[in-house]
Coordinates of C-alpha atoms in Angstrom, one line a residue:
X1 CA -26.8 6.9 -26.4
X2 CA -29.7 5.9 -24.0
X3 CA -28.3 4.2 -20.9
X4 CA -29.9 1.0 -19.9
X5 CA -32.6 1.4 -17.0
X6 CA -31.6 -0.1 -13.4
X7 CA -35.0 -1.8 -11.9
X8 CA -33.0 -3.0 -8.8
X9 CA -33.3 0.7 -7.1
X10 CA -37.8 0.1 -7.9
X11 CA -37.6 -2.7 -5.7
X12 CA -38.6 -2.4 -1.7
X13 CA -35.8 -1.8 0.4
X14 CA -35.4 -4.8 2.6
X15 CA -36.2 -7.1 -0.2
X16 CA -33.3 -7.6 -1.7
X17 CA -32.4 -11.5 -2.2
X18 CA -31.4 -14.1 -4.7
X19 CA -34.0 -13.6 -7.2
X20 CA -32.6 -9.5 -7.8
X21 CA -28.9 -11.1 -8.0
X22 CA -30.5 -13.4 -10.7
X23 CA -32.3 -11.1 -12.6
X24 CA -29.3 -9.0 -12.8
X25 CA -26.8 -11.5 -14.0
X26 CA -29.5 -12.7 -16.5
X27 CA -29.5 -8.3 -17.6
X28 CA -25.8 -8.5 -17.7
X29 CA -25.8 -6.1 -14.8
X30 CA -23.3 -8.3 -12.7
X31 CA -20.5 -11.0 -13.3
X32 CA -21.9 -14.6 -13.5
X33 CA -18.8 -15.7 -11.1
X34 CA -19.8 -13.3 -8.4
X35 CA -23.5 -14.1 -8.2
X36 CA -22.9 -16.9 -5.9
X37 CA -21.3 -14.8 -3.3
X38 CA -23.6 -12.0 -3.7
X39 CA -26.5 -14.3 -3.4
X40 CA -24.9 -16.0 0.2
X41 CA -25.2 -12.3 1.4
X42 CA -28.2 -11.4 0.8
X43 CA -30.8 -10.5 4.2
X44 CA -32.8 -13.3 2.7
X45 CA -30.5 -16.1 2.7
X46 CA -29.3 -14.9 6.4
X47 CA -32.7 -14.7 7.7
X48 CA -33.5 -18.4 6.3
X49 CA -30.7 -20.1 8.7
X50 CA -31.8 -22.2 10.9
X51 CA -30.9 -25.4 12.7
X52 CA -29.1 -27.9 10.6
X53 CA -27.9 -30.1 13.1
X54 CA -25.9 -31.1 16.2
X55 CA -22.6 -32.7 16.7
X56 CA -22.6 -34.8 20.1
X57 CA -19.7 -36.4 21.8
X58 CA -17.9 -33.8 24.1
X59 CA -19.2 -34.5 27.8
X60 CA -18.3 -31.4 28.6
X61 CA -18.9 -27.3 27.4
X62 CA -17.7 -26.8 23.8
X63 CA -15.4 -23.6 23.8
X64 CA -13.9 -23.6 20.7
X65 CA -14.7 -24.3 17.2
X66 CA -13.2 -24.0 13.7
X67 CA -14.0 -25.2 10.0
X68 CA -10.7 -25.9 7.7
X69 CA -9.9 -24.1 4.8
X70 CA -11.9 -26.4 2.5
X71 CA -14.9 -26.1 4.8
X72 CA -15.4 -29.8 5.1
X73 CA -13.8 -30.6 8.6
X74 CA -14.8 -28.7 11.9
X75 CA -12.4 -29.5 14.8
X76 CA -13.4 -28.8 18.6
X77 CA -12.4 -28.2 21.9
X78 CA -13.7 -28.8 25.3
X79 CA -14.1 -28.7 28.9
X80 CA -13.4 -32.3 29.1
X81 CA -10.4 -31.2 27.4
X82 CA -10.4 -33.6 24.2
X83 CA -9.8 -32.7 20.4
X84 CA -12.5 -33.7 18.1
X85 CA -12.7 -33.5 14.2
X86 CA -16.1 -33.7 12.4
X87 CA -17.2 -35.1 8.7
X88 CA -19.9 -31.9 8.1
X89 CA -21.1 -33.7 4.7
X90 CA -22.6 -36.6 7.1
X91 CA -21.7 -35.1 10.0
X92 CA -19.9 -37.8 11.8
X93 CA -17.1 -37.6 14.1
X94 CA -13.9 -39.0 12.3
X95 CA -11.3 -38.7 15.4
X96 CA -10.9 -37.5 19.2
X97 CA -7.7 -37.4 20.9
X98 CA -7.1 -36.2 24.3
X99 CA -4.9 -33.1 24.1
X100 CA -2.5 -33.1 26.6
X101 CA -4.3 -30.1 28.7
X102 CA -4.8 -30.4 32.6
X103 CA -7.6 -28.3 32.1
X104 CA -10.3 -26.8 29.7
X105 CA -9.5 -26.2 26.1
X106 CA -9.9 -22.7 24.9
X107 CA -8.6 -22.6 21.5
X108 CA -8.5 -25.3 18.6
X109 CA -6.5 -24.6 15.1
X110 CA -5.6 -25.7 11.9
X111 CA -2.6 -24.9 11.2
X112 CA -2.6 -24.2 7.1
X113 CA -0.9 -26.3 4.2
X114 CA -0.8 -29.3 6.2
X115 CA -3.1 -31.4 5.1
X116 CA -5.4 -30.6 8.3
X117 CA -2.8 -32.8 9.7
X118 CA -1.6 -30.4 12.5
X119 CA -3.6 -28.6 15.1
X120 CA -2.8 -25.8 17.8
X121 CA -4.7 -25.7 21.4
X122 CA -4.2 -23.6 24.1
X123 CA -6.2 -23.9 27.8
X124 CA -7.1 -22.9 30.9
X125 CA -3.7 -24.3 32.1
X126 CA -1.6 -21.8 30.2
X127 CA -0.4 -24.4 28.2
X128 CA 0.1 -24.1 23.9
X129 CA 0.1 -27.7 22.6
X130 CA 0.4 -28.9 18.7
X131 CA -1.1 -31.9 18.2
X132 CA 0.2 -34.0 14.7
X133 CA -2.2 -36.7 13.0
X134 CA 0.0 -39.4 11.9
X135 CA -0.3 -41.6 8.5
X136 CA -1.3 -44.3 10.9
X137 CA -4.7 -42.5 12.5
X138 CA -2.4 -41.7 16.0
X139 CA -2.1 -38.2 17.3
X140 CA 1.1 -37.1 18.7
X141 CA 0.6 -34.1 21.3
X142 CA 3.2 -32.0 22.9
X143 CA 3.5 -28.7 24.5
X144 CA 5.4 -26.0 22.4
X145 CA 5.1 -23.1 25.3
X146 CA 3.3 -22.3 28.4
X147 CA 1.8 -18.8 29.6
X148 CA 1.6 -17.8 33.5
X149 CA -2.2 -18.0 33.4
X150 CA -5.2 -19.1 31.1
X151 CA -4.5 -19.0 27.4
X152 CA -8.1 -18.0 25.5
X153 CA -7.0 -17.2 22.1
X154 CA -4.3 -18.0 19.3
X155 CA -4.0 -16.2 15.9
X156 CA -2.4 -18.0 13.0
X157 CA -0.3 -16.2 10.3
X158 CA -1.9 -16.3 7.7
X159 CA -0.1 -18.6 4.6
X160 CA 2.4 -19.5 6.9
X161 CA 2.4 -22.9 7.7
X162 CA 4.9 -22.3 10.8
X163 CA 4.0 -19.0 12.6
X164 CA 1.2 -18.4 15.2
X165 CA 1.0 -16.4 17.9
X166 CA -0.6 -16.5 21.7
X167 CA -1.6 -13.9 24.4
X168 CA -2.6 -15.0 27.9
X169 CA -3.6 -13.5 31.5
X170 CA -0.1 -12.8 32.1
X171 CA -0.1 -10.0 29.8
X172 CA 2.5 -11.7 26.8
X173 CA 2.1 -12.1 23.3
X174 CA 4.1 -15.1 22.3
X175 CA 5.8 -16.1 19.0
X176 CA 5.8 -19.4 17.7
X177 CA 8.0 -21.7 14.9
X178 CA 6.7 -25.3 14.6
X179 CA 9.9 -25.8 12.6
X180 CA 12.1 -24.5 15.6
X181 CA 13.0 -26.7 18.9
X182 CA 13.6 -24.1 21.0
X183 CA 11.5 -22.5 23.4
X184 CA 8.8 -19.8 21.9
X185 CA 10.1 -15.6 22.4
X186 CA 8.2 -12.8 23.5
X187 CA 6.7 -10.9 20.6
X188 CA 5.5 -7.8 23.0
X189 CA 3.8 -7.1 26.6
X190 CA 1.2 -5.2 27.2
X191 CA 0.4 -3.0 30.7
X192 CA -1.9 0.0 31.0
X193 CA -1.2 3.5 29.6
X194 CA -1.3 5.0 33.5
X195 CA 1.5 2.6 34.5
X196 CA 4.3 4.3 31.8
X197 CA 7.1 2.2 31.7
X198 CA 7.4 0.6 34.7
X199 CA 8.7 -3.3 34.2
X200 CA 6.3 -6.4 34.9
X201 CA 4.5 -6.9 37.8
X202 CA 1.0 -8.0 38.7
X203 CA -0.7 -5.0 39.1
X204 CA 0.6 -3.5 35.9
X205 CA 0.1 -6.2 33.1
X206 CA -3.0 -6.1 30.9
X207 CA -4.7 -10.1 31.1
X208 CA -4.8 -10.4 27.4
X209 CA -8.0 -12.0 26.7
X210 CA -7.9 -12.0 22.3
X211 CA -5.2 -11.7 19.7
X212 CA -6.0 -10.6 16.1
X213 CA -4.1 -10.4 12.6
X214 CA -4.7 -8.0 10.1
X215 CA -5.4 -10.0 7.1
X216 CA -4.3 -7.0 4.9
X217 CA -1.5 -6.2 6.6
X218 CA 0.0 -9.2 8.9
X219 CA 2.8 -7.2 10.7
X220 CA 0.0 -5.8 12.7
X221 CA -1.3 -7.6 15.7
X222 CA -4.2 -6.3 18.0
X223 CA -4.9 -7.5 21.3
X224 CA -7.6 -7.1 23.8
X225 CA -7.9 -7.9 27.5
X226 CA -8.3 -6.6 30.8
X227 CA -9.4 -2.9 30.4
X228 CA -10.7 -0.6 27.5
X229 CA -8.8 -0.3 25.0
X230 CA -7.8 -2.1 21.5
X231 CA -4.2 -2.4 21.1
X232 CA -2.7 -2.6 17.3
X233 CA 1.1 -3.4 17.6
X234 CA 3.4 -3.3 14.6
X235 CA 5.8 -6.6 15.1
X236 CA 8.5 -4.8 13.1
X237 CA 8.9 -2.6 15.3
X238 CA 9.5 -5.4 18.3
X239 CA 12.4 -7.2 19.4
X240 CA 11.6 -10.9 19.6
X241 CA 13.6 -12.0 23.0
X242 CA 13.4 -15.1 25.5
X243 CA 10.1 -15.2 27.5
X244 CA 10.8 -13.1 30.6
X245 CA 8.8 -11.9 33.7
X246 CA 11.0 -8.5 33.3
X247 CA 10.4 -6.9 29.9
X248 CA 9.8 -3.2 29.3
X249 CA 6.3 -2.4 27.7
X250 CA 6.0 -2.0 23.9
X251 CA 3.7 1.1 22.6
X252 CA 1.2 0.3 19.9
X253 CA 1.3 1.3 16.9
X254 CA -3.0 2.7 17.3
X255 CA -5.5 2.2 20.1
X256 CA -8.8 1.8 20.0
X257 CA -11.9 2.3 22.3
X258 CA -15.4 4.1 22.3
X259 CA -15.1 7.8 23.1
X260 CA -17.7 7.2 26.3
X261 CA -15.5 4.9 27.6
X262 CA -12.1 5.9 27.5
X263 CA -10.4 5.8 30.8
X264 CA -13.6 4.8 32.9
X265 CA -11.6 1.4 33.7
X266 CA -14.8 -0.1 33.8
X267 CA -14.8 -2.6 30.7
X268 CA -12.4 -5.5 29.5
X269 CA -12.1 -6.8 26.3
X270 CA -13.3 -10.1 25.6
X271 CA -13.3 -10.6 21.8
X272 CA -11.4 -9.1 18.5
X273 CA -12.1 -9.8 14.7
X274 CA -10.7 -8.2 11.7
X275 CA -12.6 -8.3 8.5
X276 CA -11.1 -8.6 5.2
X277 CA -10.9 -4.5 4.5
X278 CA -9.3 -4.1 8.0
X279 CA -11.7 -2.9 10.0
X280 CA -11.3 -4.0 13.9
X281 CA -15.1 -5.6 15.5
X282 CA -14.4 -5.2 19.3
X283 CA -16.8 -6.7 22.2
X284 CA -16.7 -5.7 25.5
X285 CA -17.5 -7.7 29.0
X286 CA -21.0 -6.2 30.1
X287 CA -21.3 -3.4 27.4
X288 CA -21.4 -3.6 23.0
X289 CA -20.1 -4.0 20.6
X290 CA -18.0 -1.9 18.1
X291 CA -16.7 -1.9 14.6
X292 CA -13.5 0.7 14.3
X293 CA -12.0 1.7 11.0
X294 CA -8.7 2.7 10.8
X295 CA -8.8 6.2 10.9
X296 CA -10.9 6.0 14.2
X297 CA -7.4 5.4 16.4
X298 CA -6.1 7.3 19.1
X299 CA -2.4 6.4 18.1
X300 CA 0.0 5.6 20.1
X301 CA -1.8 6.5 23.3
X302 CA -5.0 7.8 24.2
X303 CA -3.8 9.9 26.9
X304 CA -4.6 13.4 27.0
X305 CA -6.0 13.5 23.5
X306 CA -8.1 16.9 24.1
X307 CA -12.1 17.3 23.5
X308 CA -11.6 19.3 20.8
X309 CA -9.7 16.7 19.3
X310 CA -12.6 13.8 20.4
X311 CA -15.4 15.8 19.0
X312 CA -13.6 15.8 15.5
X313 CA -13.6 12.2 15.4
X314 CA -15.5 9.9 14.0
X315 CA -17.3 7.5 16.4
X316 CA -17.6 4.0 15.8
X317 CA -20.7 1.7 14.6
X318 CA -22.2 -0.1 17.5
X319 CA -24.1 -3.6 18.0
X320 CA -27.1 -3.8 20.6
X321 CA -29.4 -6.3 22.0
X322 CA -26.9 -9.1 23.1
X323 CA -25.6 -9.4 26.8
X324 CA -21.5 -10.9 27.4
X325 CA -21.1 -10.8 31.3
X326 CA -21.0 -14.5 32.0
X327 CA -18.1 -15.4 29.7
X328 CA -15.4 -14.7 28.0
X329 CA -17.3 -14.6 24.4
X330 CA -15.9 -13.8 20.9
X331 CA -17.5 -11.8 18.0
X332 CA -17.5 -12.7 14.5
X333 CA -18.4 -11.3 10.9
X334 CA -20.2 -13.5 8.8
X335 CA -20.4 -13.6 4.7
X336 CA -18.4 -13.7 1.6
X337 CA -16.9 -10.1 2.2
X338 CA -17.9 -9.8 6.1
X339 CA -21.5 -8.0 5.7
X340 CA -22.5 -9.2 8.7
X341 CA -21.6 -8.9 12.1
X342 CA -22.5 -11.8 14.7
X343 CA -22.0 -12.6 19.1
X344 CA -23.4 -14.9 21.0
X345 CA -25.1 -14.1 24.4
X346 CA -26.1 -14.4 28.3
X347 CA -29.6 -15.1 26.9
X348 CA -29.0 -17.8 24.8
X349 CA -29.5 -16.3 21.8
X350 CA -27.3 -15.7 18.4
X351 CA -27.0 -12.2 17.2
X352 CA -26.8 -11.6 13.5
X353 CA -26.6 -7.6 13.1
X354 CA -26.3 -5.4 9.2
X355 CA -22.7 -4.7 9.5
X356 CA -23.2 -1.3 7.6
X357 CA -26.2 0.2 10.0
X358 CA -26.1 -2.4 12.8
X359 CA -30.0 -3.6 12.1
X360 CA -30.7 -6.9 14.0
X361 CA -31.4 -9.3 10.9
X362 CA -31.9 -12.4 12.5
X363 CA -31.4 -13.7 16.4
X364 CA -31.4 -17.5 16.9
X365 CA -31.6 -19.8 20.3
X366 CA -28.4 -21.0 20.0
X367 CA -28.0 -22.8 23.7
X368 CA -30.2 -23.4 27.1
X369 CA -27.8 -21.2 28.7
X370 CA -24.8 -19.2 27.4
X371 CA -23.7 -19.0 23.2
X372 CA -19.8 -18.6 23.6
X373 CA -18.4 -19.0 20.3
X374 CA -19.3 -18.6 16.7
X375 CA -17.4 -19.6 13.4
X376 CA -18.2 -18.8 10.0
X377 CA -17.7 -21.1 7.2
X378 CA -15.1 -19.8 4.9
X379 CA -17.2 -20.5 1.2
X380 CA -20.8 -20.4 1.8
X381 CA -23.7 -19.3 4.6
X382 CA -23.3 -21.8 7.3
X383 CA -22.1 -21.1 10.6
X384 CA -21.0 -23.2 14.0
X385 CA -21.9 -21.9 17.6
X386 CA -21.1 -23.4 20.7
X387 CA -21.8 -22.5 24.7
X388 CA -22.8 -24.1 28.0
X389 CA -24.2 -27.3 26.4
X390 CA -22.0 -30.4 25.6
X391 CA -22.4 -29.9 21.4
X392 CA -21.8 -27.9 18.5
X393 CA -24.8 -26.7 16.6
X394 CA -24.4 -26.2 12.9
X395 CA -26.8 -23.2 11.4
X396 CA -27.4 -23.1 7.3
X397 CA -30.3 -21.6 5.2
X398 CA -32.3 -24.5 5.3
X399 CA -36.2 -22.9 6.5
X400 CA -38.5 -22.4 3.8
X401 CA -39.3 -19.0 4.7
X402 CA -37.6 -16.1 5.6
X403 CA -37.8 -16.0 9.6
X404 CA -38.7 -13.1 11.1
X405 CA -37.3 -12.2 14.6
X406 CA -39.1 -14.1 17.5
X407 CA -41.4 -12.5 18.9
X408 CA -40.2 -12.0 22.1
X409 CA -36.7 -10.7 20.9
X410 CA -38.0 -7.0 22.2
X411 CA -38.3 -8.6 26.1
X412 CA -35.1 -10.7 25.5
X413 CA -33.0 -7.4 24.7
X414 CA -34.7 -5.4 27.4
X415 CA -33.4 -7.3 29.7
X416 CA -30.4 -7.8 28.6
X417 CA -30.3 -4.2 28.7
X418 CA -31.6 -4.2 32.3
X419 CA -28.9 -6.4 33.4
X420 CA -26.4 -4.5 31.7
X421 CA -27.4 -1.4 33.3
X422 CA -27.7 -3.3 36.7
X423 CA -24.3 -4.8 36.3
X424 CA -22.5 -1.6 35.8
X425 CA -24.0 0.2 38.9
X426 CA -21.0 -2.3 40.8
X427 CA -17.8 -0.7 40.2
X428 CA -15.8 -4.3 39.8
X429 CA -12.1 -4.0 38.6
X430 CA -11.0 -6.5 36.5
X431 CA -8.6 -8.1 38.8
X432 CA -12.0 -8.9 40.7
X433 CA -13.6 -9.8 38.1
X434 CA -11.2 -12.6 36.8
X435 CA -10.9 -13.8 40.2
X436 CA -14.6 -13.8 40.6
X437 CA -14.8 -16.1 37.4
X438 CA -11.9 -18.3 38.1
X439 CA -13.5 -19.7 41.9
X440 CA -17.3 -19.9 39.9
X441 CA -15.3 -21.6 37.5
X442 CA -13.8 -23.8 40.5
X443 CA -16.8 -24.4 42.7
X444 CA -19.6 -25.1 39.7
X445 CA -17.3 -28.0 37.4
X446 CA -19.7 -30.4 38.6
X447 CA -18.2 -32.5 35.5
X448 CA -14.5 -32.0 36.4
X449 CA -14.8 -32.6 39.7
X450 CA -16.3 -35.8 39.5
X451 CA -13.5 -37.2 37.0
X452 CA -10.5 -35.6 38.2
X453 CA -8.6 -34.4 41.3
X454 CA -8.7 -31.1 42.1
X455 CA -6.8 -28.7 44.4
X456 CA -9.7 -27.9 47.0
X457 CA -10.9 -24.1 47.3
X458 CA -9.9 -22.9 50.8
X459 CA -12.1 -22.0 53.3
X460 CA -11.1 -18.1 52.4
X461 CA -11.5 -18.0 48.8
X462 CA -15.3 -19.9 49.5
X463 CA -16.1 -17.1 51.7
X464 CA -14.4 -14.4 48.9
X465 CA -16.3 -15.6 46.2
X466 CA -19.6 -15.2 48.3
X467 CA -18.8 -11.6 49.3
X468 CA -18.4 -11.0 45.7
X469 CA -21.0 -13.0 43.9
X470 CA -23.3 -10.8 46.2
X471 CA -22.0 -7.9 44.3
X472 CA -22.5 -9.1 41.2
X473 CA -26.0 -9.4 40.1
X474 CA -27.7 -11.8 37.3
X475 CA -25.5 -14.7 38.6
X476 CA -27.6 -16.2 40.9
X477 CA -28.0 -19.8 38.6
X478 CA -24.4 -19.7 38.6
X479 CA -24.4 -22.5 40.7
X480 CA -26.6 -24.6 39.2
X481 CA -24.4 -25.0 35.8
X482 CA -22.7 -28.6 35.0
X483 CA -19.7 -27.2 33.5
X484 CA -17.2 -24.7 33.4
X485 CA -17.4 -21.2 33.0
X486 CA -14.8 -20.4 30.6

């Protein structure tokens, strides 16, 4: 029997869109229920998003955004350290509530099966708070654990309505039971692979900067912070016990980290992702980004893995053309089954990269300044970013035309480029680093200073921060920002 022709291969490459997934449902070539999806992948639809619209009323930077699972609510969190949920199908804000933080908000969550009714935060105050809407409209807030140093990131178990996890700068990963009234227990701690076994102390821990489930398989847990590598842990193999300042370090299960930059203790983590088929996205402070599948691991430890051993393995696929120096900026995949891979930047822009090749597809202004943050809706094309200025910008495929990339985007990623080059010339540890960013943080909250009291920098840290902001190049309209650097 003659086997029916495929015309989709006849077609140029680079044209694939929504009329192909059409003509091949109308053919019987596809499933009618998955055209949809197919359709919100497609490099057309992606390279039509644009500007939908802005949600004002923080007054200060937006550092955290997320839709719920329906995709109809977006709640935010701010410098100005209130909790704001949005309408998006009129785009209105339906409550704010102040959270209970002494200082910026990092993370926002909804927890899931609760009617979008509960929300997580975490800060720059090391605090973990749950805030509860009530029947009445009133939110009660209270503080369900507290890290020794800034909090950036939470990760939700997912389908569990009770379990979430935290890492903060004091090099803990902390368990959490909403339905529990005792305090929350250490999950694991991370220090660096040089330092052995030796117990907790400051020089030794690994400031965790991003936590991570694996949707596939949610016993494992990666974390990211204050040196090279990808950590995978497998919380099975933990112990949970009371939060202590003297806890032995757990090994990970798997550790990942480009072959060029293993042990050059010259990079931090900033940002980790899984996708759906559990493969680890990992961006890095001043350098690229990198998409690890599973088999790409070093194991346990990446010490003293030979070259022989290096050369056999595969290397991972890399991202280009942002910059992520300023802050401490996630990374995202974006579409129905995580076809695309996405970061914000120094330069303002949004990065939207082919996850399967790494093409730049399409690169958006997405802030004045600094992009921080992106989320991706979880049902259809439509994404949130959110930086330096005091909104959230919403992005769907609303331009007529299929947008090429500006026109300048070859200048915009030379010099990010440039400034990456530049910026690694400075050998800067990142004990220096965070410091660096915590008394720019400090001296430049313009907005924070002028509403609340604030422990004054010393005379010694003012004249620290200008020995190392000398060192440290591309930061020179640091001092010029309105808000935080977070």
């Amino acid at each position: 029997m003659q086997k029916r022709r495929d015309l989709t291969p006849t077609m140029a490459k680079g044209s694939y869109d929504g009329f192909t997934e059409i003509f091949k449902r109308e053919m019987g070539f596809s499933h009618p229920r998955s055209i949809s999806r197919r359709i919100s992948a497609s490099e057309g639809i992606v390279k039509k998003l644009d500007l939908y619209g802005k949600l004002n009323g923080h007054e200060g930077c937006v550092n955290a955004v997320e839709f719920n699972s329906s995709g109809d609510i977006l709640v935010s969190g701010s410098d100005d350290r209130q909790i704001m949920l949005w309408n998006l199908l009129n785009g209105s804000r339906t409550l704010s509530y102040p959270s209970g933080h002494c200082e910026n908000v990092f993370q926002t969550k909804f927890i899931p099966f609760t009617d979008d009714r509960t929300i997580i935060t975490s800060g720059a105050d090391g605090q973990v708070r749950l805030g509860q809407i009530l029947e009445n409209g009133k939110v009660e807030t209270k503080r369900l654990g507290r890290h020794h140093g800034r909090v950036y990131k939470l990760a939700v178990l997912p389908g569990d309505p009770n379990v979430f996890y935290s890492c903060g700068e004091d090099g803990f990963v902390q368990h959490f039971d909403i339905r529990s009234n005792s305090s929350p227990t250490t999950v694991l701690y991370s220090s660096p692979f040089t330092q052995g076994c030796r117990r907790h102390h400051s020089s030794s821990r690994i400031r965790l900067n991003s936590i991570a489930i694996d949707p596939r398989n949610t016993h494992y847990l990666a974390v990211g912070g204050s040196d090279e590598y990808a950590r995978v842990y497998d919380t099975r193999r933990v112990q949970l016990a009371p939060v202590c300042r003297h806890i032995v370090p757990n090994a990970p299960v798997n550790t990942f980290c480009p072959h060029h930059l293993r042990e050059t203790n010259s990079v931090h983590v900033t940002g980790l992702a899984y996708s759906k088929a559990s493969e680890l996205l990992v961006s890095y402070n001043d350098e690229l980004i990198y998409l690890f599948e599973k088999n790409m691991g070093f194991g346990s430890s990446p010490v003293g893995i030979s070259a022989e051993k290096l050369q056999e393995m595969e290397e991972p696929q890399v991202y280009t053309g942002h910059r992520n120096a300023q802050t401490v900026k996630g990374v995202n995949f974006l579409g129905p089954n995580d076809e695309y891979v996405m970061s914000g930047s120094d330069c303002g822009h949004i990065f939207i990269w082919k996850k399967r090749g790494g093409k730049l597809v399409r690169a958006m202004l997405g802030d004045r300044r600094v992009v921080n943050q992106l989320e991706s809706h979880p049902h259809i094309t439509f994404l949130a970013s959110c930086g330096i200025e005091r909104n959230v910008k919403l992005w769907t495929p609303v331009s007529n035309d299929v947008l090429s990339l500006p026109e300048n985007i070859e200048k915009v990623m030379e010099s990010n480029r440039v400034g990456r080059e530049d910026q690694s010339r400075v050998t800067l540890t990142p004990e220096v680093i965070m410091h660096f960013l915590r008394l720019q943080r400090r001296q430049t909250s313009a907005f924070t200073e002028r509403r609340y009291v604030l422990t004054d920098v010393n005379g010694d840290e003012e004249n620290e921060a200008q020995f190392i902001s000398g060192l440290v190049a591309g930061d020179d309209e640091s001092s010029e920002r309105e808000c935080n650097v977070s």
